[in-house]
Amino acid sequence: MAWPNPLRSRDEHTRTYWGYTFQLTDLHLTQEQSKPLKFSYDRLGEQALERLNDISPPPRSALPRNSSKYAEGISETPNNSPKRDLYLLLRDNSAKDDVLGALWEKVNTVPSWVDWAQIARGQEVFYRYGGPCLTGLAFQSLLGGMGANRVVEVLARTGGFSTKVARHRLLETTQHILQCTNSIQSIQPGGAGFASSIRVRLLHAAVRSRITKLAHQRPEYYNIEELGIPINDLDCIATIATFSSTLIWLSLPRQGIWMRDQEAVDYIALWRYIAHLTGTPTDFFETPAKARAVMESLLMNEINPSETSKILANNIIKSLQSQPPGYASQSFLEVNSRWLNGNELCDALGLGRPSIYYWGLMTGQCLFFMALCYVYRSIPYLDRRKIAALRRVFWNVFIKGEHGLQGETTFDFKYLPDLHKTTQMEEPEKTGLKQAGVERRNLQALVMGCGFFGLSIYVGLKIVGRLANQIIHFTI
């Protein structure tokens, strides 16, 4: 929910898009400035992928159904054989090939602007605001991001956002974030977050290469001239922005939480380094001002929901409906989306309109998050304990847990673009599980918040009344 600012002054540079108002500056990208970024991409990553495929061809399950190699019946990797891990292949063969060596050297060369102490602080920021961050990533960064009509045309062609797999896809993204924020060692060269970032980079190269080849075979499958190269530089910049800038200046404030200035600087620095690892242009995240401007530019230039946007957004809602650990209803998921993205965008995405009861529950959730975050961050001892606890809890629930990934993924190429494959509107997955879940907690928080507010008013009135009586008595 966008909080109105009655003190905001408006002039010829004021712009409002999808309920968000900002001032246009020289840092913002115009459509003309954005266009070249739609046709540039991580060429080194794609060249390295081609070398890796020569060294270790993809297993049969990673080949498209219309591939000649698939038709020839190449045997799949035996069940007792390890999965093909592109990161390990890159590491182990970097000294044997110039292209692989160039990529390996690039990712292992730490940029001069990296300050590891600052990166570590940026990692802590994520857990300091853990619950609101995960809520923002799911319902604004991911679901709200479905309003980007160019990007969804790539996502729809992978089949990775059907109701059967969208939740798993979201958990994989969560794993990447948790690995990148687990510890300073995890994001440094050789760490788990470092490795997963390289895997994501090579996965993007695989999807880009596959869709581009299919578009050359059948131009109507994907219009490169209109949509740009799949997973281009602008798309990758948008991904980093949704994980960083959007959380800082949209998701958290709309939940009643504002980062401190230094926290924003540190968090942007963390994601700038992740951008470096994933082959994304980093200059746009050089400062918080630039990072915010690119977020606002994307909101202004790229968000324009299509019919495909509606399909993917609704599939995400249905894939999360009544699922652990929150067991949230469809209406509560929709109110999360509307609170964070606004009614204008959610109407364009075809989401339902929940009753006032669910808006009350969302209010309770925000009160719960605000109390938790502000109290804990104000006491250093509690802040440290909370950060350490959430690092364990998030990993155990989303990665190791029975209802999570049940083990780490290596971001292999599972969702294959195919000439005959696109994502359709689907029904929610039925689990047979019924739990009170997050909605009961939010109702309790709302009741307690209202009770505290009412008690505060009562006490305040009593104090004012007593002061008034004393003043009157004194004047008499």
GROMACS .gro file of C-alpha atoms in nm:
model
  476
    1MET     CA    1   0.000   0.000   0.000
    2ALA     CA    2   0.146   0.335  -0.103
    3TRP     CA    3   0.133   0.578   0.187
    4PRO     CA    4   0.015   0.924   0.075
    5ASN     CA    5   0.252   1.214   0.138
    6PRO     CA    6   0.058   1.541   0.175
    7LEU     CA    7   0.384   1.737   0.192
    8ARG     CA    8   0.510   1.620  -0.147
    9SER     CA    9   0.543   1.904  -0.395
   10ARG     CA   10   0.471   1.835  -0.762
   11ASP     CA   11   0.628   1.999  -1.065
   12GLU     CA   12   0.701   1.923  -1.431
   13HIS     CA   13   0.949   1.652  -1.328
   14THR     CA   14   0.704   1.461  -1.107
   15ARG     CA   15   0.597   1.122  -1.242
   16THR     CA   16   0.352   0.866  -1.105
   17TYR     CA   17   0.345   0.508  -1.230
   18TRP     CA   18   0.144   0.225  -1.076
   19GLY     CA   19   0.083   0.417  -0.754
   20TYR     CA   20   0.446   0.521  -0.706
   21THR     CA   21   0.549   0.888  -0.737
   22PHE     CA   22   0.903   1.011  -0.797
   23GLN     CA   23   1.103   1.300  -0.941
   24LEU     CA   24   1.258   1.250  -1.285
   25THR     CA   25   1.633   1.323  -1.292
   26ASP     CA   26   1.930   1.284  -1.525
   27LEU     CA   27   1.997   0.944  -1.364
   28HIS     CA   28   1.673   0.797  -1.502
   29LEU     CA   29   1.680   0.598  -1.825
   30THR     CA   30   1.459   0.698  -2.117
   31GLN     CA   31   1.311   0.442  -2.356
   32GLU     CA   32   1.580   0.535  -2.609
   33GLN     CA   33   1.858   0.483  -2.354
   34SER     CA   34   1.712   0.150  -2.248
   35LYS     CA   35   1.677   0.007  -2.596
   36PRO     CA   36   2.044  -0.091  -2.656
   37LEU     CA   37   2.040  -0.284  -2.328
   38LYS     CA   38   1.766  -0.508  -2.472
   39PHE     CA   39   2.007  -0.631  -2.737
   40SER     CA   40   2.326  -0.662  -2.532
   41TYR     CA   41   2.391  -0.960  -2.308
   42ASP     CA   42   2.653  -1.171  -2.131
   43ARG     CA   43   2.843  -1.298  -2.433
   44LEU     CA   44   3.128  -1.443  -2.227
   45GLY     CA   45   2.884  -1.653  -2.025
   46GLU     CA   46   2.721  -1.788  -2.339
   47GLN     CA   47   3.056  -1.868  -2.503
   48ALA     CA   48   3.165  -2.049  -2.186
   49LEU     CA   49   2.842  -2.252  -2.188
   50GLU     CA   50   2.912  -2.368  -2.544
   51ARG     CA   51   3.258  -2.487  -2.436
   52LEU     CA   52   3.114  -2.667  -2.134
   53ASN     CA   53   2.854  -2.840  -2.353
   54ASP     CA   54   3.136  -2.962  -2.576
   55ILE     CA   55   3.329  -3.095  -2.278
   56SER     CA   56   3.026  -3.255  -2.110
   57PRO     CA   57   2.714  -3.270  -2.331
   58PRO     CA   58   2.382  -3.213  -2.157
   59PRO     CA   59   2.203  -3.533  -2.050
   60ARG     CA   60   1.908  -3.650  -2.251
   61SER     CA   61   1.665  -3.499  -2.001
   62ALA     CA   62   1.814  -3.156  -2.071
   63LEU     CA   63   1.763  -3.180  -2.447
   64PRO     CA   64   1.454  -3.041  -2.620
   65ARG     CA   65   1.203  -3.293  -2.747
   66ASN     CA   66   1.262  -3.199  -3.108
   67SER     CA   67   1.641  -3.236  -3.077
   68SER     CA   68   1.802  -3.486  -3.313
   69LYS     CA   69   2.020  -3.613  -3.028
   70TYR     CA   70   1.708  -3.674  -2.821
   71ALA     CA   71   1.550  -3.872  -3.106
   72GLU     CA   72   1.862  -4.085  -3.143
   73GLY     CA   73   1.804  -4.215  -2.794
   74ILE     CA   74   2.117  -4.100  -2.616
   75SER     CA   75   2.117  -4.264  -2.276
   76GLU     CA   76   2.050  -4.046  -1.976
   77THR     CA   77   2.298  -4.002  -1.696
   78PRO     CA   78   2.271  -4.314  -1.476
   79ASN     CA   79   2.094  -4.262  -1.147
   80ASN     CA   80   2.411  -4.342  -0.954
   81SER     CA   81   2.615  -4.086  -1.148
   82PRO     CA   82   2.654  -3.730  -1.019
   83LYS     CA   83   2.450  -3.455  -1.182
   84ARG     CA   84   2.622  -3.233  -1.434
   85ASP     CA   85   2.733  -2.929  -1.236
   86LEU     CA   86   2.828  -2.642  -1.467
   87TYR     CA   87   3.013  -2.459  -1.190
   88LEU     CA   88   3.238  -2.756  -1.117
   89LEU     CA   89   3.293  -2.811  -1.489
   90LEU     CA   90   3.395  -2.449  -1.529
   91ARG     CA   91   3.629  -2.463  -1.229
   92ASP     CA   92   3.793  -2.790  -1.329
   93ASN     CA   93   3.844  -2.696  -1.695
   94SER     CA   94   3.928  -2.326  -1.665
   95ALA     CA   95   4.300  -2.393  -1.712
   96LYS     CA   96   4.239  -2.600  -2.027
   97ASP     CA   97   4.038  -2.353  -2.235
   98ASP     CA   98   4.089  -1.982  -2.307
   99VAL     CA   99   3.721  -1.890  -2.290
  100LEU     CA  100   3.660  -2.083  -1.969
  101GLY     CA  101   3.978  -1.935  -1.828
  102ALA     CA  102   3.863  -1.582  -1.913
  103LEU     CA  103   3.529  -1.631  -1.735
  104TRP     CA  104   3.691  -1.798  -1.434
  105GLU     CA  105   3.944  -1.517  -1.400
  106LYS     CA  106   3.673  -1.252  -1.434
  107VAL     CA  107   3.450  -1.389  -1.159
  108ASN     CA  108   3.744  -1.460  -0.927
  109THR     CA  109   3.885  -1.109  -0.966
  110VAL     CA  110   3.730  -0.906  -0.687
  111PRO     CA  111   3.644  -0.553  -0.811
  112SER     CA  112   3.827  -0.266  -0.644
  113TRP     CA  113   3.500  -0.123  -0.515
  114VAL     CA  114   3.422  -0.432  -0.306
  115ASP     CA  115   3.456  -0.379   0.070
  116TRP     CA  116   3.405  -0.716   0.243
  117ALA     CA  117   3.304  -0.554   0.572
  118GLN     CA  118   3.034  -0.362   0.386
  119ILE     CA  119   2.921  -0.676   0.203
  120ALA     CA  120   2.889  -0.856   0.539
  121ARG     CA  121   2.675  -0.571   0.673
  122GLY     CA  122   2.460  -0.590   0.361
  123GLN     CA  123   2.405  -0.961   0.423
  124GLU     CA  124   2.289  -0.889   0.777
  125VAL     CA  125   2.037  -0.634   0.648
  126PHE     CA  126   1.845  -0.912   0.473
  127TYR     CA  127   1.792  -1.103   0.798
  128ARG     CA  128   1.732  -0.792   1.006
  129TYR     CA  129   1.416  -0.745   0.800
  130GLY     CA  130   1.376  -1.114   0.712
  131GLY     CA  131   0.998  -1.159   0.714
  132PRO     CA  132   0.916  -0.836   0.528
  133CYS     CA  133   1.198  -0.906   0.281
  134LEU     CA  134   1.065  -1.251   0.192
  135THR     CA  135   0.714  -1.110   0.163
  136GLY     CA  136   0.838  -0.835  -0.068
  137LEU     CA  137   1.042  -1.075  -0.282
  138ALA     CA  138   0.747  -1.310  -0.330
  139PHE     CA  139   0.463  -1.067  -0.386
  140GLN     CA  140   0.632  -0.760  -0.533
  141SER     CA  141   0.964  -0.860  -0.686
  142LEU     CA  142   0.831  -1.186  -0.835
  143LEU     CA  143   0.456  -1.149  -0.870
  144GLY     CA  144   0.458  -0.774  -0.934
  145GLY     CA  145   0.744  -0.831  -1.176
  146MET     CA  146   0.505  -1.030  -1.394
  147GLY     CA  147   0.380  -0.692  -1.509
  148ALA     CA  148   0.694  -0.666  -1.726
  149ASN     CA  149   0.540  -0.783  -2.051
  150ARG     CA  150   0.870  -0.854  -2.229
  151VAL     CA  151   1.015  -1.064  -1.948
  152VAL     CA  152   0.708  -1.284  -1.908
  153GLU     CA  153   0.733  -1.393  -2.271
  154VAL     CA  154   1.063  -1.564  -2.182
  155LEU     CA  155   0.931  -1.708  -1.855
  156ALA     CA  156   0.619  -1.847  -2.022
  157ARG     CA  157   0.828  -2.034  -2.279
  158THR     CA  158   1.022  -2.225  -2.013
  159GLY     CA  159   0.711  -2.374  -1.854
  160GLY     CA  160   0.867  -2.297  -1.517
  161PHE     CA  161   0.567  -2.100  -1.393
  162SER     CA  162   0.292  -2.358  -1.414
  163THR     CA  163   0.120  -2.416  -1.080
  164LYS     CA  164   0.300  -2.749  -1.043
  165VAL     CA  165   0.649  -2.600  -1.046
  166ALA     CA  166   0.618  -2.227  -0.968
  167ARG     CA  167   0.653  -2.283  -0.592
  168HIS     CA  168   0.965  -2.493  -0.650
  169ARG     CA  169   1.101  -2.220  -0.877
  170LEU     CA  170   1.044  -1.966  -0.599
  171LEU     CA  171   1.224  -2.190  -0.350
  172GLU     CA  172   1.522  -2.218  -0.586
  173THR     CA  173   1.545  -1.840  -0.602
  174THR     CA  174   1.523  -1.832  -0.222
  175GLN     CA  175   1.813  -2.077  -0.203
  176HIS     CA  176   2.028  -1.847  -0.414
  177ILE     CA  177   1.951  -1.550  -0.190
  178LEU     CA  178   2.014  -1.748   0.129
  179GLN     CA  179   2.345  -1.879  -0.003
  180CYS     CA  180   2.453  -1.528  -0.100
  181THR     CA  181   2.368  -1.393   0.247
  182ASN     CA  182   2.466  -1.688   0.468
  183SER     CA  183   2.814  -1.560   0.559
  184ILE     CA  184   3.091  -1.348   0.414
  185GLN     CA  185   3.277  -1.669   0.321
  186SER     CA  186   2.975  -1.793   0.123
  187ILE     CA  187   2.985  -1.499  -0.120
  188GLN     CA  188   3.362  -1.484  -0.156
  189PRO     CA  189   3.531  -1.681  -0.437
  190GLY     CA  190   3.481  -2.053  -0.378
  191GLY     CA  191   3.185  -2.010  -0.142
  192ALA     CA  192   2.834  -2.153  -0.186
  193GLY     CA  193   2.678  -1.818  -0.277
  194PHE     CA  194   2.959  -1.744  -0.519
  195ALA     CA  195   2.909  -2.084  -0.686
  196SER     CA  196   2.531  -2.053  -0.707
  197SER     CA  197   2.566  -1.709  -0.870
  198ILE     CA  198   2.789  -1.860  -1.140
  199ARG     CA  199   2.539  -2.144  -1.188
  200VAL     CA  200   2.257  -1.892  -1.230
  201ARG     CA  201   2.470  -1.704  -1.485
  202LEU     CA  202   2.523  -2.020  -1.690
  203LEU     CA  203   2.156  -2.117  -1.655
  204HIS     CA  204   2.059  -1.780  -1.801
  205ALA     CA  205   2.300  -1.841  -2.089
  206ALA     CA  206   2.137  -2.179  -2.155
  207VAL     CA  207   1.784  -2.036  -2.163
  208ARG     CA  208   1.895  -1.742  -2.379
  209SER     CA  209   2.072  -1.969  -2.626
  210ARG     CA  210   1.783  -2.212  -2.650
  211ILE     CA  211   1.509  -1.950  -2.707
  212THR     CA  212   1.724  -1.760  -2.958
  213LYS     CA  213   1.781  -2.076  -3.161
  214LEU     CA  214   1.409  -2.158  -3.158
  215ALA     CA  215   1.328  -1.800  -3.265
  216HIS     CA  216   1.562  -1.835  -3.563
  217GLN     CA  217   1.389  -2.161  -3.657
  218ARG     CA  218   1.043  -2.012  -3.622
  219PRO     CA  219   1.039  -1.629  -3.592
  220GLU     CA  220   0.677  -1.619  -3.470
  221TYR     CA  221   0.779  -1.825  -3.164
  222TYR     CA  222   0.966  -1.530  -3.010
  223ASN     CA  223   0.998  -1.187  -3.171
  224ILE     CA  224   1.356  -1.079  -3.100
  225GLU     CA  225   1.318  -0.750  -3.283
  226GLU     CA  226   1.024  -0.650  -3.065
  227LEU     CA  227   1.117  -0.814  -2.733
  228GLY     CA  228   1.495  -0.803  -2.745
  229ILE     CA  229   1.743  -1.083  -2.683
  230PRO     CA  230   1.608  -1.322  -2.417
  231ILE     CA  231   1.755  -1.250  -2.072
  232ASN     CA  232   1.936  -0.942  -2.197
  233ASP     CA  233   2.130  -0.686  -1.994
  234LEU     CA  234   1.819  -0.481  -1.917
  235ASP     CA  235   1.640  -0.792  -1.789
  236CYS     CA  236   1.936  -0.880  -1.567
  237ILE     CA  237   1.955  -0.524  -1.434
  238ALA     CA  238   1.583  -0.549  -1.355
  239THR     CA  239   1.640  -0.875  -1.165
  240ILE     CA  240   1.910  -0.720  -0.945
  241ALA     CA  241   1.692  -0.412  -0.894
  242THR     CA  242   1.393  -0.617  -0.779
  243PHE     CA  243   1.609  -0.796  -0.523
  244SER     CA  244   1.762  -0.474  -0.391
  245SER     CA  245   1.616  -0.135  -0.486
  246THR     CA  246   1.255  -0.255  -0.490
  247LEU     CA  247   1.287  -0.396  -0.139
  248ILE     CA  248   1.444  -0.078  -0.001
  249TRP     CA  249   1.216   0.185  -0.157
  250LEU     CA  250   0.893  -0.002  -0.228
  251SER     CA  251   0.836  -0.331  -0.047
  252LEU     CA  252   0.959  -0.242   0.301
  253PRO     CA  253   0.811   0.113   0.319
  254ARG     CA  254   0.474  -0.022   0.209
  255GLN     CA  255   0.495  -0.258   0.507
  256GLY     CA  256   0.575   0.033   0.740
  257ILE     CA  257   0.950  -0.031   0.755
  258TRP     CA  258   1.225   0.208   0.650
  259MET     CA  259   1.589   0.105   0.635
  260ARG     CA  260   1.850   0.335   0.780
  261ASP     CA  261   2.060   0.516   0.518
  262GLN     CA  262   2.376   0.313   0.584
  263GLU     CA  263   2.179  -0.011   0.560
  264ALA     CA  264   2.057   0.087   0.214
  265VAL     CA  265   2.415   0.166   0.105
  266ASP     CA  266   2.540  -0.169   0.234
  267TYR     CA  267   2.254  -0.371   0.085
  268ILE     CA  268   2.300  -0.214  -0.259
  269ALA     CA  269   2.674  -0.289  -0.238
  270LEU     CA  270   2.597  -0.657  -0.174
  271TRP     CA  271   2.374  -0.685  -0.480
  272ARG     CA  272   2.617  -0.489  -0.694
  273TYR     CA  273   2.875  -0.761  -0.626
  274ILE     CA  274   2.618  -1.034  -0.703
  275ALA     CA  275   2.550  -0.849  -1.030
  276HIS     CA  276   2.922  -0.872  -1.107
  277LEU     CA  277   2.914  -1.250  -1.054
  278THR     CA  278   2.603  -1.306  -1.265
  279GLY     CA  279   2.730  -1.106  -1.563
  280THR     CA  280   2.504  -0.806  -1.506
  281PRO     CA  281   2.622  -0.446  -1.568
  282THR     CA  282   2.718  -0.306  -1.227
  283ASP     CA  283   2.740   0.069  -1.293
  284PHE     CA  284   2.367   0.109  -1.236
  285PHE     CA  285   2.419   0.005  -0.872
  286GLU     CA  286   2.724   0.221  -0.803
  287THR     CA  287   2.530   0.435  -0.556
  288PRO     CA  288   2.188   0.414  -0.388
  289ALA     CA  289   2.074   0.711  -0.600
  290LYS     CA  290   2.160   0.527  -0.922
  291ALA     CA  291   2.002   0.205  -0.796
  292ARG     CA  292   1.680   0.385  -0.708
  293ALA     CA  293   1.674   0.567  -1.041
  294VAL     CA  294   1.707   0.244  -1.240
  295MET     CA  295   1.423   0.089  -1.038
  296GLU     CA  296   1.203   0.389  -1.114
  297SER     CA  297   1.306   0.381  -1.481
  298LEU     CA  298   1.200   0.017  -1.506
  299LEU     CA  299   0.869   0.096  -1.338
  300MET     CA  300   0.816   0.376  -1.589
  301ASN     CA  301   0.933   0.198  -1.905
  302GLU     CA  302   0.891  -0.177  -1.858
  303ILE     CA  303   0.579  -0.247  -1.652
  304ASN     CA  304   0.292  -0.295  -1.895
  305PRO     CA  305   0.095  -0.613  -1.811
  306SER     CA  306  -0.017  -0.844  -2.092
  307GLU     CA  307  -0.241  -1.151  -2.106
  308THR     CA  308   0.066  -1.363  -2.041
  309SER     CA  309   0.134  -1.149  -1.734
  310LYS     CA  310  -0.213  -1.237  -1.602
  311ILE     CA  311  -0.155  -1.609  -1.654
  312LEU     CA  312   0.178  -1.618  -1.474
  313ALA     CA  313   0.068  -1.392  -1.187
  314ASN     CA  314  -0.239  -1.604  -1.118
  315ASN     CA  315  -0.039  -1.925  -1.145
  316ILE     CA  316   0.198  -1.796  -0.877
  317ILE     CA  317  -0.096  -1.725  -0.645
  318LYS     CA  318  -0.240  -2.071  -0.707
  319SER     CA  319   0.094  -2.244  -0.660
  320LEU     CA  320   0.128  -2.089  -0.311
  321GLN     CA  321  -0.236  -2.130  -0.206
  322SER     CA  322  -0.279  -2.346   0.110
  323GLN     CA  323   0.086  -2.449   0.091
  324PRO     CA  324   0.319  -2.483   0.390
  325PRO     CA  325   0.466  -2.321   0.586
  326GLY     CA  326   0.210  -2.037   0.579
  327TYR     CA  327  -0.103  -2.225   0.458
  328ALA     CA  328  -0.237  -1.895   0.327
  329SER     CA  329  -0.568  -1.873   0.143
  330GLN     CA  330  -0.599  -1.733  -0.208
  331SER     CA  331  -0.758  -1.415  -0.075
  332PHE     CA  332  -0.476  -1.355   0.172
  333LEU     CA  333  -0.214  -1.406  -0.100
  334GLU     CA  334  -0.402  -1.162  -0.320
  335VAL     CA  335  -0.421  -0.900  -0.045
  336ASN     CA  336  -0.044  -0.929   0.003
  337SER     CA  337  -0.005  -0.857  -0.366
  338ARG     CA  338  -0.245  -0.565  -0.363
  339TRP     CA  339  -0.092  -0.412  -0.051
  340LEU     CA  340   0.257  -0.418  -0.204
  341ASN     CA  341   0.181  -0.350  -0.571
  342GLY     CA  342  -0.133  -0.138  -0.550
  343ASN     CA  343  -0.478  -0.199  -0.693
  344GLU     CA  344  -0.399  -0.051  -1.034
  345LEU     CA  345  -0.128  -0.303  -1.116
  346CYS     CA  346  -0.309  -0.596  -0.955
  347ASP     CA  347  -0.626  -0.519  -1.152
  348ALA     CA  348  -0.414  -0.521  -1.468
  349LEU     CA  349  -0.275  -0.860  -1.360
  350GLY     CA  350  -0.628  -0.997  -1.316
  351LEU     CA  351  -0.598  -1.072  -0.943
  352GLY     CA  352  -0.907  -1.105  -0.726
  353ARG     CA  353  -1.028  -0.834  -0.489
  354PRO     CA  354  -1.025  -0.965  -0.128
  355SER     CA  355  -1.277  -0.855   0.134
  356ILE     CA  356  -1.201  -0.600   0.404
  357TYR     CA  357  -1.135  -0.890   0.646
  358TYR     CA  358  -0.818  -0.979   0.457
  359TRP     CA  359  -0.709  -0.616   0.445
  360GLY     CA  360  -0.738  -0.626   0.824
  361LEU     CA  361  -0.521  -0.937   0.836
  362MET     CA  362  -0.261  -0.765   0.620
  363THR     CA  363  -0.266  -0.469   0.858
  364GLY     CA  364  -0.200  -0.714   1.141
  365GLN     CA  365   0.092  -0.864   0.949
  366CYS     CA  366   0.249  -0.522   0.898
  367LEU     CA  367   0.204  -0.436   1.267
  368PHE     CA  368   0.369  -0.767   1.358
  369PHE     CA  369   0.665  -0.706   1.126
  370MET     CA  370   0.705  -0.344   1.237
  371ALA     CA  371   0.711  -0.435   1.606
  372LEU     CA  372   0.953  -0.722   1.549
  373CYS     CA  373   1.194  -0.532   1.323
  374TYR     CA  374   1.206  -0.200   1.505
  375VAL     CA  375   1.237  -0.350   1.855
  376TYR     CA  376   1.509  -0.600   1.763
  377ARG     CA  377   1.718  -0.360   1.554
  378SER     CA  378   1.719  -0.104   1.838
  379ILE     CA  379   1.892  -0.349   2.076
  380PRO     CA  380   2.226  -0.475   1.935
  381TYR     CA  381   2.224  -0.795   2.139
  382LEU     CA  382   1.876  -0.893   2.020
  383ASP     CA  383   1.963  -0.786   1.665
  384ARG     CA  384   2.262  -1.022   1.652
  385ARG     CA  385   2.062  -1.311   1.796
  386LYS     CA  386   1.776  -1.257   1.552
  387ILE     CA  387   2.008  -1.248   1.250
  388ALA     CA  388   2.182  -1.570   1.358
  389ALA     CA  389   1.849  -1.741   1.431
  390LEU     CA  390   1.687  -1.645   1.100
  391ARG     CA  391   1.990  -1.769   0.906
  392ARG     CA  392   1.929  -2.114   1.057
  393VAL     CA  393   1.551  -2.106   1.042
  394PHE     CA  394   1.521  -1.991   0.680
  395TRP     CA  395   1.769  -2.254   0.563
  396ASN     CA  396   1.601  -2.533   0.759
  397VAL     CA  397   1.250  -2.440   0.646
  398PHE     CA  398   1.303  -2.349   0.281
  399ILE     CA  399   1.597  -2.568   0.182
  400LYS     CA  400   1.630  -2.866   0.415
  401GLY     CA  401   1.272  -2.891   0.541
  402GLU     CA  402   1.007  -3.145   0.444
  403HIS     CA  403   0.803  -2.876   0.267
  404GLY     CA  404   1.102  -2.698   0.117
  405LEU     CA  405   1.347  -2.807  -0.152
  406GLN     CA  406   1.456  -3.104   0.064
  407GLY     CA  407   1.815  -3.041  -0.037
  408GLU     CA  408   2.019  -2.792  -0.238
  409THR     CA  409   1.967  -2.746  -0.610
  410THR     CA  410   2.249  -2.690  -0.859
  411PHE     CA  411   2.023  -2.477  -1.084
  412ASP     CA  412   2.029  -2.732  -1.365
  413PHE     CA  413   1.841  -2.669  -1.689
  414LYS     CA  414   1.504  -2.829  -1.598
  415TYR     CA  415   1.249  -2.597  -1.761
  416LEU     CA  416   1.321  -2.636  -2.131
  417PRO     CA  417   1.192  -2.386  -2.387
  418ASP     CA  418   1.014  -2.576  -2.665
  419LEU     CA  419   0.832  -2.472  -2.981
  420HIS     CA  420   0.519  -2.643  -2.851
  421LYS     CA  421   0.544  -2.530  -2.491
  422THR     CA  422   0.397  -2.223  -2.324
  423THR     CA  423   0.244  -2.163  -1.982
  424GLN     CA  424  -0.136  -2.165  -1.947
  425MET     CA  425  -0.372  -2.063  -1.665
  426GLU     CA  426  -0.402  -2.357  -1.428
  427GLU     CA  427  -0.584  -2.469  -1.115
  428PRO     CA  428  -0.413  -2.471  -0.774
  429GLU     CA  429  -0.233  -2.779  -0.650
  430LYS     CA  430  -0.435  -2.965  -0.386
  431THR     CA  431  -0.239  -3.069  -0.078
  432GLY     CA  432  -0.513  -3.192   0.154
  433LEU     CA  433  -0.340  -2.996   0.431
  434LYS     CA  434  -0.537  -2.765   0.656
  435GLN     CA  435  -0.357  -2.547   0.908
  436ALA     CA  436  -0.430  -2.220   1.082
  437GLY     CA  437  -0.102  -2.078   0.957
  438VAL     CA  438  -0.006  -1.719   0.903
  439GLU     CA  439  -0.360  -1.576   0.892
  440ARG     CA  440  -0.432  -1.660   1.257
  441ARG     CA  441  -0.104  -1.498   1.362
  442ASN     CA  442  -0.192  -1.182   1.171
  443LEU     CA  443  -0.541  -1.171   1.324
  444GLN     CA  444  -0.387  -1.194   1.669
  445ALA     CA  445  -0.140  -0.919   1.580
  446LEU     CA  446  -0.426  -0.700   1.455
  447VAL     CA  447  -0.628  -0.752   1.773
  448MET     CA  448  -0.325  -0.683   1.991
  449GLY     CA  449  -0.235  -0.377   1.785
  450CYS     CA  450  -0.586  -0.238   1.809
  451GLY     CA  451  -0.592  -0.313   2.182
  452PHE     CA  452  -0.260  -0.138   2.234
  453PHE     CA  453  -0.376   0.157   2.024
  454GLY     CA  454  -0.700   0.181   2.222
  455LEU     CA  455  -0.517   0.156   2.553
  456SER     CA  456  -0.272   0.425   2.441
  457ILE     CA  457  -0.561   0.659   2.356
  458TYR     CA  458  -0.729   0.588   2.691
  459VAL     CA  459  -0.410   0.651   2.888
  460GLY     CA  460  -0.335   0.959   2.681
  461LEU     CA  461  -0.681   1.103   2.744
  462LYS     CA  462  -0.650   1.033   3.117
  463ILE     CA  463  -0.314   1.214   3.127
  464VAL     CA  464  -0.447   1.509   2.928
  465GLY     CA  465  -0.754   1.526   3.149
  466ARG     CA  466  -0.545   1.526   3.466
  467LEU     CA  467  -0.314   1.796   3.329
  468ALA     CA  468  -0.616   2.003   3.227
  469ASN     CA  469  -0.763   1.976   3.576
  470GLN     CA  470  -0.433   2.083   3.733
  471ILE     CA  471  -0.407   2.382   3.498
  472ILE     CA  472  -0.764   2.486   3.575
  473HIS     CA  473  -0.705   2.442   3.948
  474PHE     CA  474  -0.384   2.645   3.929
  475THR     CA  475  -0.547   2.931   3.739
  476ILE     CA  476  -0.833   2.945   3.988
   0.00000   0.00000   0.00000
